[in-house]
PDB file of C-alpha atoms in Angstrom:
ATOM      1  CA  GLY A 149     138.890  96.537  94.681  1.00  0.00           C
ATOM      2  CA  ASN A 150     142.273  94.884  94.989  1.00  0.00           C
ATOM      3  CA  THR A 151     145.058  95.197  92.432  1.00  0.00           C
ATOM      4  CA  ALA A 152     144.311  91.920  90.606  1.00  0.00           C
ATOM      5  CA  LEU A 153     140.640  92.844  90.212  1.00  0.00           C
ATOM      6  CA  MET A 154     141.452  96.350  88.977  1.00  0.00           C
ATOM      7  CA  LEU A 155     143.953  94.977  86.432  1.00  0.00           C
ATOM      8  CA  ASP A 156     141.305  92.565  85.118  1.00  0.00           C
ATOM      9  CA  VAL A 157     138.775  95.392  84.829  1.00  0.00           C
ATOM     10  CA  ALA A 158     141.285  97.619  83.014  1.00  0.00           C
ATOM     11  CA  ARG A 159     142.256  94.867  80.576  1.00  0.00           C
ATOM     12  CA  HIS A 160     138.628  93.977  79.864  1.00  0.00           C
ATOM     13  CA  ALA A 161     137.808  97.641  79.218  1.00  0.00           C
ATOM     14  CA  GLY A 162     140.903  98.136  77.055  1.00  0.00           C
ATOM     15  CA  LEU A 163     142.260 100.901  79.293  1.00  0.00           C
ATOM     16  CA  PRO A 164     145.962 101.491  78.546  1.00  0.00           C
ATOM     17  CA  TRP A 165     147.102 102.584  82.020  1.00  0.00           C
ATOM     18  CA  ASP A 166     150.820 103.209  82.547  1.00  0.00           C
ATOM     19  CA  MET A 167     150.447 102.276  86.209  1.00  0.00           C
ATOM     20  CA  LEU A 168     147.684 101.081  88.500  1.00  0.00           C
ATOM     21  CA  LEU A 169     147.991 101.777  92.226  1.00  0.00           C
ATOM     22  CA  CYS A 170     145.503 100.205  94.618  1.00  0.00           C
ATOM     23  CA  ALA A 171     145.144 100.605  98.371  1.00  0.00           C
ATOM     24  CA  ASP A 172     146.119  96.993  99.072  1.00  0.00           C
ATOM     25  CA  LEU A 173     149.684  97.832  97.992  1.00  0.00           C
ATOM     26  CA  PHE A 174     150.045  99.985 101.109  1.00  0.00           C
ATOM     27  CA  GLY A 175     148.428  97.736 103.720  1.00  0.00           C
ATOM     28  CA  HIS A 176     145.905 100.491 104.457  1.00  0.00           C
ATOM     29  CA  TYR A 177     142.575 101.473 102.930  1.00  0.00           C
ATOM     30  CA  LYS A 178     141.201 104.821 101.884  1.00  0.00           C
ATOM     31  CA  PRO A 179     140.712 107.314 103.350  1.00  0.00           C
ATOM     32  CA  ASP A 180     143.856 106.487 105.377  1.00  0.00           C
ATOM     33  CA  PRO A 181     146.522 109.084 104.440  1.00  0.00           C
ATOM     34  CA  GLN A 182     149.101 106.289 103.961  1.00  0.00           C
ATOM     35  CA  VAL A 183     147.332 105.257 100.760  1.00  0.00           C
ATOM     36  CA  TYR A 184     147.479 108.681  99.098  1.00  0.00           C
ATOM     37  CA  LEU A 185     150.953 109.550 100.368  1.00  0.00           C
ATOM     38  CA  GLY A 186     152.244 106.064  99.513  1.00  0.00           C
ATOM     39  CA  ALA A 187     151.094 106.542  95.927  1.00  0.00           C
ATOM     40  CA  CYS A 188     152.907 109.892  95.787  1.00  0.00           C
ATOM     41  CA  ARG A 189     156.078 108.254  97.112  1.00  0.00           C
ATOM     42  CA  LEU A 190     155.912 105.479  94.499  1.00  0.00           C
ATOM     43  CA  LEU A 191     155.485 108.093  91.783  1.00  0.00           C
ATOM     44  CA  ASP A 192     158.313 110.167  93.300  1.00  0.00           C
ATOM     45  CA  LEU A 193     156.084 113.235  93.154  1.00  0.00           C
ATOM     46  CA  PRO A 194     154.899 115.690  95.787  1.00  0.00           C
ATOM     47  CA  PRO A 195     151.142 115.536  96.489  1.00  0.00           C
ATOM     48  CA  GLN A 196     150.626 118.877  94.697  1.00  0.00           C
ATOM     49  CA  GLU A 197     151.649 117.199  91.421  1.00  0.00           C
ATOM     50  CA  VAL A 198     149.322 114.197  91.783  1.00  0.00           C
ATOM     51  CA  MET A 199     145.602 114.040  90.992  1.00  0.00           C
ATOM     52  CA  LEU A 200     143.190 111.552  92.504  1.00  0.00           C
ATOM     53  CA  CYS A 201     140.350 110.741  90.115  1.00  0.00           C
ATOM     54  CA  ALA A 202     137.464 109.146  91.984  1.00  0.00           C
ATOM     55  CA  ALA A 203     133.702 108.717  92.136  1.00  0.00           C
ATOM     56  CA  HIS A 204     133.563 109.031  95.925  1.00  0.00           C
ATOM     57  CA  ASN A 205     133.416 112.444  97.563  1.00  0.00           C
ATOM     58  CA  TYR A 206     134.900 111.188 100.866  1.00  0.00           C
ATOM     59  CA  ASP A 207     137.904 109.875  98.930  1.00  0.00           C
ATOM     60  CA  LEU A 208     138.481 113.201  97.185  1.00  0.00           C
ATOM     61  CA  LYS A 209     138.071 115.115 100.450  1.00  0.00           C
ATOM     62  CA  ALA A 210     140.815 113.042 102.102  1.00  0.00           C
ATOM     63  CA  ALA A 211     143.130 113.454  99.104  1.00  0.00           C
ATOM     64  CA  ARG A 212     142.592 117.217  98.932  1.00  0.00           C
ATOM     65  CA  ALA A 213     143.394 117.544 102.651  1.00  0.00           C
ATOM     66  CA  LEU A 214     146.836 116.093 101.857  1.00  0.00           C
ATOM     67  CA  GLY A 215     147.437 118.497  98.967  1.00  0.00           C
ATOM     68  CA  LEU A 216     146.511 116.285  96.005  1.00  0.00           C
ATOM     69  CA  LYS A 217     144.564 117.648  93.044  1.00  0.00           C
ATOM     70  CA  THR A 218     141.089 116.136  92.679  1.00  0.00           C
ATOM     71  CA  ALA A 219     138.789 115.024  89.877  1.00  0.00           C
ATOM     72  CA  PHE A 220     135.262 113.747  90.480  1.00  0.00           C
ATOM     73  CA  ILE A 221     134.006 111.243  87.906  1.00  0.00           C
ATOM     74  CA  ALA A 222     130.281 110.572  88.098  1.00  0.00           C
ATOM     75  CA  ARG A 223     129.240 106.919  88.443  1.00  0.00           C
ATOM     76  CA  PRO A 224     125.543 107.245  89.337  1.00  0.00           C
ATOM     77  CA  LEU A 225     124.839 103.534  88.859  1.00  0.00           C
ATOM     78  CA  GLU A 226     127.936 102.171  90.630  1.00  0.00           C
ATOM     79  CA  TYR A 227     125.757 100.670  93.374  1.00  0.00           C
ATOM     80  CA  GLY A 228     122.712 100.050  91.165  1.00  0.00           C
ATOM     81  CA  PRO A 229     119.638 102.117  90.301  1.00  0.00           C
ATOM     82  CA  GLY A 230     118.828 102.800  93.970  1.00  0.00           C
ATOM     83  CA  GLN A 231     122.126 104.572  94.661  1.00  0.00           C
ATOM     84  CA  THR A 232     121.719 107.542  96.994  1.00  0.00           C
ATOM     85  CA  GLN A 233     125.298 108.705  97.610  1.00  0.00           C
ATOM     86  CA  ASP A 234     127.981 110.160  95.362  1.00  0.00           C
ATOM     87  CA  LEU A 235     125.452 111.014  92.664  1.00  0.00           C
ATOM     88  CA  ALA A 236     127.177 114.348  92.100  1.00  0.00           C
ATOM     89  CA  ALA A 237     130.214 116.323  93.184  1.00  0.00           C
ATOM     90  CA  GLU A 238     129.649 117.612  96.712  1.00  0.00           C
ATOM     91  CA  GLN A 239     132.505 120.130  96.628  1.00  0.00           C
ATOM     92  CA  ASP A 240     134.233 122.285  94.051  1.00  0.00           C
ATOM     93  CA  TRP A 241     136.804 119.656  93.026  1.00  0.00           C
ATOM     94  CA  ASP A 242     139.578 120.674  90.615  1.00  0.00           C
ATOM     95  CA  LEU A 243     137.772 118.854  87.802  1.00  0.00           C
ATOM     96  CA  ILE A 244     134.259 117.413  87.598  1.00  0.00           C
ATOM     97  CA  ALA A 245     133.642 114.939  84.778  1.00  0.00           C
ATOM     98  CA  SER A 246     130.648 112.959  83.596  1.00  0.00           C
ATOM     99  CA  ASP A 247     132.851 109.994  82.593  1.00  0.00           C
ATOM    100  CA  LEU A 248     136.446 109.072  81.677  1.00  0.00           C
ATOM    101  CA  PRO A 249     136.273 110.499  78.117  1.00  0.00           C
ATOM    102  CA  ASP A 250     135.029 113.788  79.582  1.00  0.00           C
ATOM    103  CA  LEU A 251     137.904 113.789  82.091  1.00  0.00           C
ATOM    104  CA  HIS A 252     140.334 113.149  79.225  1.00  0.00           C
ATOM    105  CA  ARG A 253     138.937 116.120  77.282  1.00  0.00           C
ATOM    106  CA  GLN A 254     139.254 118.396  80.307  1.00  0.00           C
ATOM    107  CA  LEU A 255     142.815 117.299  81.050  1.00  0.00           C
ATOM    108  CA  ALA A 256     143.837 117.705  77.397  1.00  0.00           C
ATOM    109  CA  ALA A 257     142.286 121.182  77.270  1.00  0.00           C
ATOM    110  CA  SER A 258     144.226 122.290  80.340  1.00  0.00           C
ATOM    111  CA  ALA A 259     147.599 120.976  79.107  1.00  0.00           C
TER     112      ALA A 259
END
């Protein structure tokens, strides 16, 4: 979704993000490398120090190809009960989480 939509979702869910970067900020859409590399530039970090957390395997594959760390977060009902894609991690991503709290636990344990 676009930045305004993602901000509304985050506020409604009570997610205290420090920053929210969406593809529309870069005038390109994932998996275009400009999105991932643009986010790294805005953060002033090299790709190796940035992690993309996503529920889409194609998205993680593109990010990994550019050197970003990857975390798969399962969202098996994102497209409804008939969803057939992205039900599970399709590669050995850096982290594989069942949900955001699980990702938080894994990140905290590795710190």
